[in-house]
């Protein structure tokens, strides 16, 4: 049975794709937050269109689902789960170019009331590479999952999808606005081409006055005009976008407890951190005019600091090599320190020591499973070393794992009888769309610049199907760059959803003072975030 909000979502999408919502336009954006059942609502829509319509006959013969490659199998499984043998989907998840071309050609050239495979599931990459075959005929509906991939109307994938002969278009995205208004325009333009004019017209009519009105130096007239234009844009776009928040889930799911756990640096981490931020290289780059623009060396330095607060082992090779900023850091390590090739010492890292305690407590006192999330595969290696040290059974999913293997690993972990205690997840490889309800505890080991990425990763366990109370632990190293990233996330979430800046635009928003602040270690505080917010 669909829940009330899901029935409302299906009705909204049906009205959009049949042209009832906005005459002469047949697209919409399903922007529900994670965990509200976007996939199920879309499967219901596809099934409805394939089986019926206002004139007592099906509205479409075929539909295409386009999604990231890691979700092709997931979509196939979901369609099988909800529709069983009523429908046979064609999932393109591998094969030679000629095999894929043959299968796609067969799908495109099937006409009549009952195609063998009425639904094609294909990744964005495969779609782009085989666009020529897919452009050869007409398709009743196209669904684009994780649709924020289409935020750039200039790229080849966007152009390939625009060339598809499908007037009914649905785009799914739990985070439709990640960076700026022009990206928002690209998404709306994809589903309802021309509804906001061309990109130049959109910029002139909406983006420029809205951004001018938000500027700190804006006059009252500019501000007023900006607000008016924002309202005008919202009223045009809200006709074809539906968004509900996770607050709805609290009616149906067990409670979720989210805790920010502040971890003090160990003396070793502190001394390397200070040696790094006080080094001549870092000081020079922060004094220079170049500091006003985030340089590649600044980004590399930020990554080094983020790895250091995870564990000194992760930057030991750089210290040995005397890399930029680490010229004298090797002297901080105690004599006989073995590093990444020796036995793991959790006690040398504040965060890893606390993670070790959390895992020991959960393992000893509960039957719960745990998901560990990090942005770096090197940190996943660290988790593996810890698990081997403590004899915890685990599975790991990162970018190197094949799509077929991913699905198998997830199913295995979610099985309550399986022995795996820990699921290690690279947020870049598996942050979106994965269903890990076999676990009810999740540890975010390091924060991401973009809050949407962290939210995606944290929604892996608290979602439909979860039966147990969920605990989310966000580990932050006190006084370090991590607290500053976390504060920046909080600030981003508080901004109007009209313009949210993301990781790829980090450099645009840093003044020299901001950069200097990033590279400062705040000593003598229990939490810089707490001091600032309370």
Coordinates of C-alpha atoms in Angstrom, one line a residue:
X1 CA 0.0 0.0 0.0
X2 CA 1.3 3.5 -0.9
X3 CA 1.4 5.9 2.0
X4 CA -0.6 9.1 1.7
X5 CA 2.4 11.3 0.6
X6 CA 3.3 8.7 -2.0
X7 CA -0.1 8.6 -3.5
X8 CA 0.0 12.4 -3.7
X9 CA 3.4 12.2 -5.4
X10 CA 2.2 9.7 -8.0
X11 CA -0.9 11.8 -8.7
X12 CA 1.2 15.0 -9.1
X13 CA 3.6 13.3 -11.5
X14 CA 0.7 11.8 -13.5
X15 CA -0.9 15.2 -13.8
X16 CA 2.4 16.7 -15.0
X17 CA 3.3 14.0 -17.6
X18 CA -0.3 14.0 -19.0
X19 CA -0.2 17.8 -19.5
X20 CA -3.0 18.5 -16.9
X21 CA -0.7 20.4 -14.5
X22 CA 0.7 22.8 -17.1
X23 CA -0.9 22.7 -20.5
X24 CA 1.5 21.8 -23.3
X25 CA 4.3 20.8 -20.9
X26 CA 4.8 17.1 -19.9
X27 CA 7.7 17.0 -17.4
X28 CA 8.3 17.4 -13.6
X29 CA 10.9 17.1 -10.9
X30 CA 10.4 14.7 -8.1
X31 CA 12.5 16.3 -5.4
X32 CA 11.4 14.5 -2.2
X33 CA 14.2 14.2 0.4
X34 CA 15.9 10.9 0.8
X35 CA 14.0 8.0 2.2
X36 CA 10.5 9.1 1.2
X37 CA 10.2 6.4 -1.5
X38 CA 10.9 8.3 -4.7
X39 CA 11.8 5.0 -6.5
X40 CA 8.5 3.4 -5.5
X41 CA 6.5 6.4 -6.6
X42 CA 8.2 6.4 -10.0
X43 CA 7.6 2.7 -10.4
X44 CA 3.9 3.2 -9.7
X45 CA 3.8 6.0 -12.3
X46 CA 5.5 3.8 -14.9
X47 CA 3.2 0.9 -14.2
X48 CA 0.1 3.2 -14.4
X49 CA 1.2 4.7 -17.7
X50 CA 2.0 1.3 -19.2
X51 CA -1.4 -0.1 -18.3
X52 CA -4.0 2.6 -18.5
X53 CA -5.0 6.1 -19.5
X54 CA -7.9 8.5 -19.7
X55 CA -9.0 6.9 -23.0
X56 CA -9.1 3.3 -21.6
X57 CA -5.8 2.4 -23.2
X58 CA -2.2 2.6 -22.0
X59 CA -0.6 6.0 -22.4
X60 CA 2.9 4.7 -23.2
X61 CA 4.5 1.5 -24.6
X62 CA 8.0 1.9 -23.4
X63 CA 9.9 3.8 -20.6
X64 CA 13.6 4.4 -20.0
X65 CA 15.2 4.8 -16.6
X66 CA 18.6 6.5 -16.6
X67 CA 20.6 6.4 -13.4
X68 CA 24.2 6.2 -12.1
X69 CA 25.8 2.9 -13.0
X70 CA 25.9 1.8 -9.3
X71 CA 22.1 2.0 -9.2
X72 CA 21.2 0.0 -12.4
X73 CA 20.9 -3.3 -10.5
X74 CA 19.1 -1.5 -7.6
X75 CA 16.4 -0.2 -10.0
X76 CA 16.0 -3.7 -11.6
X77 CA 15.6 -5.2 -8.1
X78 CA 13.1 -2.6 -7.0
X79 CA 11.0 -3.1 -10.2
X80 CA 11.1 -6.9 -9.6
X81 CA 10.3 -6.4 -5.9
X82 CA 7.2 -4.3 -6.5
X83 CA 5.8 -5.7 -9.8
X84 CA 7.1 -9.2 -9.7
X85 CA 6.5 -11.2 -12.9
X86 CA 4.0 -8.6 -14.3
X87 CA 6.9 -6.8 -16.0
X88 CA 10.3 -7.7 -17.3
X89 CA 12.8 -4.9 -17.2
X90 CA 16.0 -4.8 -19.4
X91 CA 19.0 -3.8 -17.3
X92 CA 22.1 -2.7 -19.3
X93 CA 24.9 -3.4 -16.8
X94 CA 27.8 -4.6 -18.9
X95 CA 28.7 -6.3 -22.2
X96 CA 30.6 -5.3 -25.4
X97 CA 29.6 -2.3 -27.5
X98 CA 28.1 -4.5 -30.2
X99 CA 26.0 -6.5 -27.7
X100 CA 24.7 -3.3 -26.0
X101 CA 23.9 -1.8 -29.4
X102 CA 22.0 -4.9 -30.4
X103 CA 20.0 -5.0 -27.2
X104 CA 19.2 -1.3 -27.4
X105 CA 18.3 -1.5 -31.0
X106 CA 15.9 -4.4 -30.2
X107 CA 14.3 -2.3 -27.4
X108 CA 13.9 0.8 -29.6
X109 CA 12.5 -1.2 -32.6
X110 CA 9.8 -3.1 -30.6
X111 CA 6.3 -1.7 -31.4
X112 CA 2.8 -2.9 -30.5
X113 CA 0.9 -3.3 -27.4
X114 CA 3.2 -5.7 -25.5
X115 CA 7.0 -5.3 -25.8
X116 CA 8.9 -8.1 -24.0
X117 CA 10.9 -5.5 -22.1
X118 CA 8.8 -2.4 -21.7
X119 CA 11.3 -0.7 -19.3
X120 CA 15.0 -0.2 -20.1
X121 CA 17.4 0.6 -17.2
X122 CA 20.6 2.2 -18.3
X123 CA 23.5 4.2 -16.8
X124 CA 24.2 7.8 -17.8
X125 CA 27.6 6.8 -19.3
X126 CA 26.1 4.0 -21.4
X127 CA 23.3 6.3 -22.6
X128 CA 25.9 8.9 -23.7
X129 CA 28.0 6.3 -25.5
X130 CA 25.0 4.7 -27.3
X131 CA 22.9 7.8 -27.8
X132 CA 22.8 7.3 -31.6
X133 CA 20.8 4.0 -31.2
X134 CA 18.5 5.5 -28.6
X135 CA 17.7 8.5 -30.7
X136 CA 16.4 6.3 -33.5
X137 CA 12.9 6.0 -32.2
X138 CA 10.3 7.4 -29.8
X139 CA 9.9 6.5 -26.1
X140 CA 6.8 7.2 -24.0
X141 CA 8.7 8.3 -20.8
X142 CA 12.2 8.9 -19.6
X143 CA 13.1 8.9 -15.8
X144 CA 16.4 10.4 -14.7
X145 CA 17.5 9.3 -11.2
X146 CA 20.0 11.3 -9.2
X147 CA 19.0 14.0 -11.8
X148 CA 21.3 16.7 -10.3
X149 CA 23.8 15.1 -12.7
X150 CA 22.1 17.1 -15.4
X151 CA 22.8 20.5 -13.7
X152 CA 25.2 21.5 -16.5
X153 CA 23.3 22.0 -19.8
X154 CA 26.6 22.2 -21.7
X155 CA 27.8 18.6 -21.0
X156 CA 27.5 15.7 -23.5
X157 CA 25.2 13.6 -21.2
X158 CA 22.7 16.4 -21.0
X159 CA 22.8 17.0 -24.7
X160 CA 22.4 13.2 -25.4
X161 CA 19.3 13.1 -23.1
X162 CA 17.8 16.2 -24.6
X163 CA 18.1 14.5 -28.1
X164 CA 15.9 11.6 -26.9
X165 CA 12.4 11.6 -28.5
X166 CA 10.4 11.5 -25.3
X167 CA 8.0 14.3 -24.4
X168 CA 7.2 12.9 -20.9
X169 CA 10.2 13.5 -18.6
X170 CA 10.6 13.0 -14.9
X171 CA 13.8 13.9 -13.0
X172 CA 14.4 12.5 -9.5
X173 CA 16.7 14.4 -7.1
X174 CA 16.7 14.6 -3.3
X175 CA 19.1 17.6 -3.7
X176 CA 18.0 19.6 -6.7
X177 CA 19.8 22.8 -5.9
X178 CA 23.4 22.3 -4.9
X179 CA 25.2 25.3 -6.3
X180 CA 23.4 28.0 -8.2
X181 CA 20.4 29.2 -10.0
X182 CA 21.7 28.4 -13.5
X183 CA 22.0 24.7 -12.5
X184 CA 18.4 24.9 -11.3
X185 CA 17.5 26.3 -14.8
X186 CA 19.2 23.3 -16.5
X187 CA 17.1 20.8 -14.5
X188 CA 13.8 22.6 -15.2
X189 CA 14.7 23.2 -18.9
X190 CA 15.4 19.5 -19.2
X191 CA 11.9 18.4 -18.1
X192 CA 10.0 21.3 -19.6
X193 CA 12.0 22.8 -22.4
X194 CA 11.4 26.5 -22.9
X195 CA 9.2 27.1 -19.8
X196 CA 11.9 29.5 -18.4
X197 CA 13.1 30.7 -21.8
X198 CA 16.7 30.3 -23.0
X199 CA 19.6 30.4 -20.5
X200 CA 20.4 34.0 -21.5
X201 CA 16.8 35.0 -21.0
X202 CA 16.7 33.3 -17.6
X203 CA 19.9 35.0 -16.5
X204 CA 18.6 38.4 -17.5
X205 CA 15.1 37.9 -16.2
X206 CA 15.7 36.0 -13.0
X207 CA 19.3 35.2 -12.0
X208 CA 20.9 38.7 -12.2
X209 CA 18.1 40.6 -10.3
X210 CA 17.9 37.8 -7.6
X211 CA 21.7 37.8 -7.0
X212 CA 21.8 41.6 -7.1
X213 CA 19.1 41.7 -4.5
X214 CA 21.0 39.3 -2.2
X215 CA 24.2 41.3 -2.4
X216 CA 25.4 43.0 0.9
X217 CA 25.6 46.3 -0.9
X218 CA 22.1 46.1 -2.6
X219 CA 19.9 49.1 -2.5
X220 CA 16.3 48.7 -1.1
X221 CA 15.0 48.8 -4.7
X222 CA 17.4 46.1 -5.8
X223 CA 16.4 44.0 -2.8
X224 CA 12.7 44.4 -3.4
X225 CA 13.1 43.5 -7.1
X226 CA 15.2 40.5 -6.1
X227 CA 12.4 39.2 -3.8
X228 CA 9.8 39.8 -6.4
X229 CA 11.8 37.9 -9.1
X230 CA 12.4 35.0 -6.7
X231 CA 8.7 34.7 -6.0
X232 CA 7.9 34.9 -9.7
X233 CA 10.5 32.1 -10.4
X234 CA 9.1 30.0 -7.5
X235 CA 5.5 30.3 -8.8
X236 CA 6.6 29.2 -12.3
X237 CA 8.7 26.3 -11.1
X238 CA 6.5 25.1 -8.3
X239 CA 3.9 24.0 -10.8
X240 CA 6.3 21.2 -12.0
X241 CA 8.3 20.3 -8.8
X242 CA 7.2 18.4 -5.8
X243 CA 9.3 18.3 -2.6
X244 CA 8.5 16.9 0.8
X245 CA 11.0 16.6 3.7
X246 CA 12.1 13.8 5.9
X247 CA 9.9 15.2 8.7
X248 CA 7.1 13.0 7.1
X249 CA 9.1 9.9 7.9
X250 CA 9.0 10.4 11.6
X251 CA 5.4 9.1 11.5
X252 CA 6.5 5.8 10.0
X253 CA 10.1 5.1 11.1
X254 CA 11.8 4.4 14.5
X255 CA 13.4 7.5 16.1
X256 CA 16.8 8.8 14.8
X257 CA 19.3 10.1 17.3
X258 CA 22.1 12.2 15.7
X259 CA 25.1 13.1 17.8
X260 CA 28.1 15.2 17.0
X261 CA 31.0 13.6 18.9
X262 CA 34.0 16.0 19.4
X263 CA 37.3 14.2 19.6
X264 CA 40.5 15.9 21.0
X265 CA 43.7 15.5 19.0
X266 CA 46.4 13.3 20.5
X267 CA 49.7 15.0 21.4
X268 CA 51.3 13.5 18.3
X269 CA 48.5 14.8 16.0
X270 CA 48.8 18.3 17.7
X271 CA 52.5 18.6 17.2
X272 CA 52.3 17.5 13.5
X273 CA 49.4 19.9 13.0
X274 CA 51.2 22.8 14.5
X275 CA 54.4 22.0 12.6
X276 CA 52.4 22.0 9.4
X277 CA 50.4 25.2 9.9
X278 CA 53.5 27.1 11.1
X279 CA 55.8 25.8 8.3
X280 CA 57.3 28.4 6.0
X281 CA 55.6 27.0 3.0
X282 CA 52.1 27.3 4.4
X283 CA 52.8 30.8 5.9
X284 CA 54.2 32.0 2.5
X285 CA 51.2 30.8 0.6
X286 CA 48.8 32.5 3.0
X287 CA 50.7 35.8 2.9
X288 CA 50.8 35.9 -0.9
X289 CA 48.1 37.5 -3.1
X290 CA 47.5 34.0 -4.5
X291 CA 45.8 33.1 -1.2
X292 CA 42.8 35.2 -2.3
X293 CA 42.1 32.4 -4.8
X294 CA 42.2 28.9 -3.6
X295 CA 45.2 27.3 -5.3
X296 CA 45.8 23.6 -5.9
X297 CA 48.5 23.7 -3.2
X298 CA 45.9 25.1 -0.7
X299 CA 43.5 22.3 -1.6
X300 CA 46.3 19.7 -1.3
X301 CA 47.2 21.2 2.1
X302 CA 43.5 21.0 3.3
X303 CA 43.4 17.3 2.2
X304 CA 46.6 16.6 4.1
X305 CA 45.2 18.2 7.3
X306 CA 41.9 16.2 6.9
X307 CA 44.0 13.0 6.7
X308 CA 46.2 13.9 9.6
X309 CA 43.2 14.3 11.9
X310 CA 42.0 10.8 10.8
X311 CA 45.4 9.2 11.8
X312 CA 49.1 10.2 11.6
X313 CA 49.7 7.0 9.6
X314 CA 47.9 8.5 6.6
X315 CA 50.5 11.3 6.1
X316 CA 53.6 9.6 7.4
X317 CA 54.9 9.0 3.8
X318 CA 54.6 12.7 3.1
X319 CA 56.5 13.5 6.4
X320 CA 59.3 11.1 5.4
X321 CA 59.6 12.7 2.0
X322 CA 59.6 16.2 3.5
X323 CA 56.6 17.3 1.3
X324 CA 55.4 20.9 1.3
X325 CA 54.5 21.9 4.8
X326 CA 55.8 18.6 6.3
X327 CA 59.5 19.5 6.1
X328 CA 60.1 19.0 9.8
X329 CA 57.1 16.9 10.7
X330 CA 58.9 13.6 10.8
X331 CA 60.7 14.7 14.0
X332 CA 57.3 14.7 15.8
X333 CA 56.9 10.9 15.5
X334 CA 58.1 8.9 18.5
X335 CA 61.2 6.7 18.0
X336 CA 60.4 3.3 16.6
X337 CA 57.0 4.4 15.2
X338 CA 56.1 1.8 12.6
X339 CA 53.5 3.7 10.6
X340 CA 51.1 2.2 8.0
X341 CA 53.1 -1.0 7.6
X342 CA 53.2 -1.9 11.2
X343 CA 50.5 -2.9 13.8
X344 CA 47.8 -0.3 14.0
X345 CA 47.9 2.0 17.1
X346 CA 44.3 3.5 17.4
X347 CA 45.6 5.5 20.4
X348 CA 47.6 7.8 18.1
X349 CA 44.4 9.3 16.7
X350 CA 41.7 11.0 18.8
X351 CA 39.0 10.0 16.4
X352 CA 40.1 6.5 15.8
X353 CA 40.4 5.8 19.6
X354 CA 36.8 7.0 20.1
X355 CA 35.6 4.9 17.1
X356 CA 37.4 1.9 18.6
X357 CA 35.4 2.5 21.9
X358 CA 32.1 2.9 20.0
X359 CA 32.6 -0.3 18.1
X360 CA 33.6 -2.3 21.2
X361 CA 30.6 -1.0 23.1
X362 CA 28.1 -1.8 20.2
X363 CA 29.6 -5.3 19.6
X364 CA 29.6 -6.2 23.3
X365 CA 26.2 -4.9 24.3
X366 CA 24.0 -5.1 21.3
X367 CA 23.2 -7.1 18.2
X368 CA 23.4 -3.9 16.0
X369 CA 25.4 -3.5 12.8
X370 CA 27.4 -0.4 12.0
X371 CA 28.1 1.5 8.8
X372 CA 31.4 3.5 8.7
X373 CA 31.6 6.3 6.1
X374 CA 34.6 8.2 5.0
X375 CA 35.5 10.4 2.0
X376 CA 38.9 8.7 1.6
X377 CA 39.8 5.2 0.6
X378 CA 42.9 5.5 2.7
X379 CA 40.7 5.9 5.7
X380 CA 38.7 2.8 4.7
X381 CA 42.1 1.0 4.7
X382 CA 42.5 2.2 8.3
X383 CA 39.1 0.8 9.2
X384 CA 40.1 -2.5 7.7
X385 CA 43.3 -2.6 9.8
X386 CA 41.2 -1.8 12.9
X387 CA 38.7 -4.5 12.1
X388 CA 41.4 -7.1 11.6
X389 CA 43.0 -6.0 14.8
X390 CA 39.8 -6.5 16.8
X391 CA 38.5 -9.5 14.7
X392 CA 35.4 -7.8 13.5
X393 CA 33.8 -9.3 10.4
X394 CA 33.3 -6.6 7.7
X395 CA 32.5 -5.8 4.1
X396 CA 33.8 -2.8 2.1
X397 CA 32.3 -0.9 -0.8
X398 CA 34.4 1.7 -2.7
X399 CA 34.8 2.9 -6.3
X400 CA 36.9 -0.1 -7.3
X401 CA 34.1 -2.6 -6.7
X402 CA 32.1 -3.8 -9.7
X403 CA 28.4 -3.0 -9.9
X404 CA 27.3 -6.7 -9.7
X405 CA 29.5 -7.2 -6.7
X406 CA 28.1 -4.1 -4.9
X407 CA 24.5 -5.5 -5.1
X408 CA 25.6 -8.8 -3.8
X409 CA 27.6 -7.2 -0.9
X410 CA 24.6 -5.0 0.1
X411 CA 22.1 -7.9 0.1
X412 CA 24.5 -10.1 2.1
X413 CA 25.1 -7.3 4.7
X414 CA 21.3 -6.6 5.1
X415 CA 20.6 -10.3 5.8
X416 CA 20.1 -10.4 9.6
X417 CA 21.7 -13.9 9.8
X418 CA 25.0 -12.8 8.1
X419 CA 28.0 -12.4 10.4
X420 CA 29.2 -9.0 9.0
X421 CA 29.3 -6.4 11.8
X422 CA 30.7 -3.5 9.8
X423 CA 29.9 -2.0 6.4
X424 CA 32.7 0.3 5.2
X425 CA 31.5 2.8 2.7
X426 CA 33.3 5.4 0.5
X427 CA 30.8 8.3 0.4
X428 CA 31.9 9.1 -3.1
X429 CA 31.1 5.6 -4.4
X430 CA 28.1 4.7 -2.4
X431 CA 26.6 7.8 -0.8
X432 CA 23.5 7.8 -3.1
X433 CA 20.7 5.3 -3.4
X434 CA 22.1 2.5 -1.3
X435 CA 19.8 0.8 1.1
X436 CA 21.7 -0.4 4.2
X437 CA 18.8 -1.0 6.6
X438 CA 20.6 -4.1 7.9
X439 CA 22.5 -1.6 10.1
X440 CA 21.0 1.0 12.5
X441 CA 24.2 2.7 13.5
X442 CA 26.2 4.9 11.2
X443 CA 29.5 6.8 11.8
X444 CA 30.4 9.7 9.6
X445 CA 34.2 9.7 10.2
X446 CA 35.0 12.9 8.3
X447 CA 32.7 15.8 7.1
X448 CA 32.3 16.9 3.4
X449 CA 32.2 20.5 2.3
X450 CA 28.8 19.9 0.7
X451 CA 26.1 19.1 3.3
X452 CA 24.1 17.3 0.7
X453 CA 26.8 14.7 0.4
X454 CA 26.8 14.0 4.1
X455 CA 23.0 13.9 4.2
X456 CA 23.0 11.4 1.4
X457 CA 25.4 9.1 3.2
X458 CA 23.5 9.4 6.5
X459 CA 20.2 8.5 4.9
X460 CA 21.6 5.0 4.1
X461 CA 20.2 3.5 7.4
X462 CA 17.3 5.7 8.5
X463 CA 14.8 4.9 5.6
X464 CA 11.8 2.8 4.8
X465 CA 12.2 -0.8 6.0
X466 CA 14.3 0.2 9.1
X467 CA 12.8 -1.5 12.2
X468 CA 15.3 -0.4 14.9
X469 CA 16.1 3.0 16.5
X470 CA 18.9 4.6 14.6
X471 CA 22.0 6.3 15.9
X472 CA 24.2 8.6 13.7
X473 CA 27.6 9.6 15.1
X474 CA 29.4 12.5 13.4
X475 CA 33.1 12.6 14.5
X476 CA 34.9 15.9 14.5
X477 CA 38.4 16.7 15.6
X478 CA 38.3 19.6 18.1
X479 CA 39.6 23.0 17.0
X480 CA 40.7 21.7 13.6
X481 CA 39.7 22.2 10.0
X482 CA 36.9 19.7 10.5
X483 CA 35.0 21.9 12.9
X484 CA 35.3 24.8 10.4
X485 CA 33.9 22.6 7.6
X486 CA 31.1 21.5 9.9
X487 CA 30.3 25.2 10.7
X488 CA 30.3 26.0 7.0
X489 CA 27.9 23.1 6.4
X490 CA 25.5 24.5 9.0
X491 CA 25.8 27.9 7.4
X492 CA 25.0 26.5 4.0
X493 CA 21.9 24.7 5.3
X494 CA 20.7 27.9 6.8
X495 CA 20.9 29.9 3.6
X496 CA 17.9 30.2 1.4
X497 CA 17.7 27.0 -0.8
X498 CA 17.7 29.4 -3.8
X499 CA 21.5 29.5 -3.9
X500 CA 23.7 26.9 -2.1
X501 CA 27.4 26.6 -2.8
X502 CA 29.0 23.2 -3.2
X503 CA 32.4 21.7 -3.1
X504 CA 33.4 22.5 -6.7
X505 CA 32.8 26.2 -6.0
X506 CA 34.7 26.2 -2.7
X507 CA 37.4 28.5 -4.1
X508 CA 34.9 31.3 -5.0
X509 CA 33.9 31.8 -1.5
X510 CA 37.1 32.0 0.5
X511 CA 38.7 35.3 1.3
X512 CA 42.3 35.4 2.5
X513 CA 41.1 35.8 6.1
X514 CA 38.9 32.7 5.7
X515 CA 41.8 30.7 4.3
X516 CA 44.0 31.8 7.2
X517 CA 41.3 30.8 9.7
X518 CA 41.0 27.3 8.0
X519 CA 44.7 26.7 8.7
X520 CA 44.5 27.7 12.4
X521 CA 44.5 25.2 15.2
X522 CA 42.2 26.5 18.0
X523 CA 43.8 25.4 21.2
X524 CA 42.3 25.6 24.7
X525 CA 38.7 24.9 23.6
X526 CA 36.4 21.9 24.1
X527 CA 34.7 22.8 20.9
X528 CA 35.1 25.8 18.6
X529 CA 31.6 25.2 17.1
X530 CA 30.0 25.2 20.6
X531 CA 31.8 28.4 21.5
X532 CA 30.6 30.1 18.3
X533 CA 27.0 29.0 18.4
X534 CA 26.0 29.0 22.1

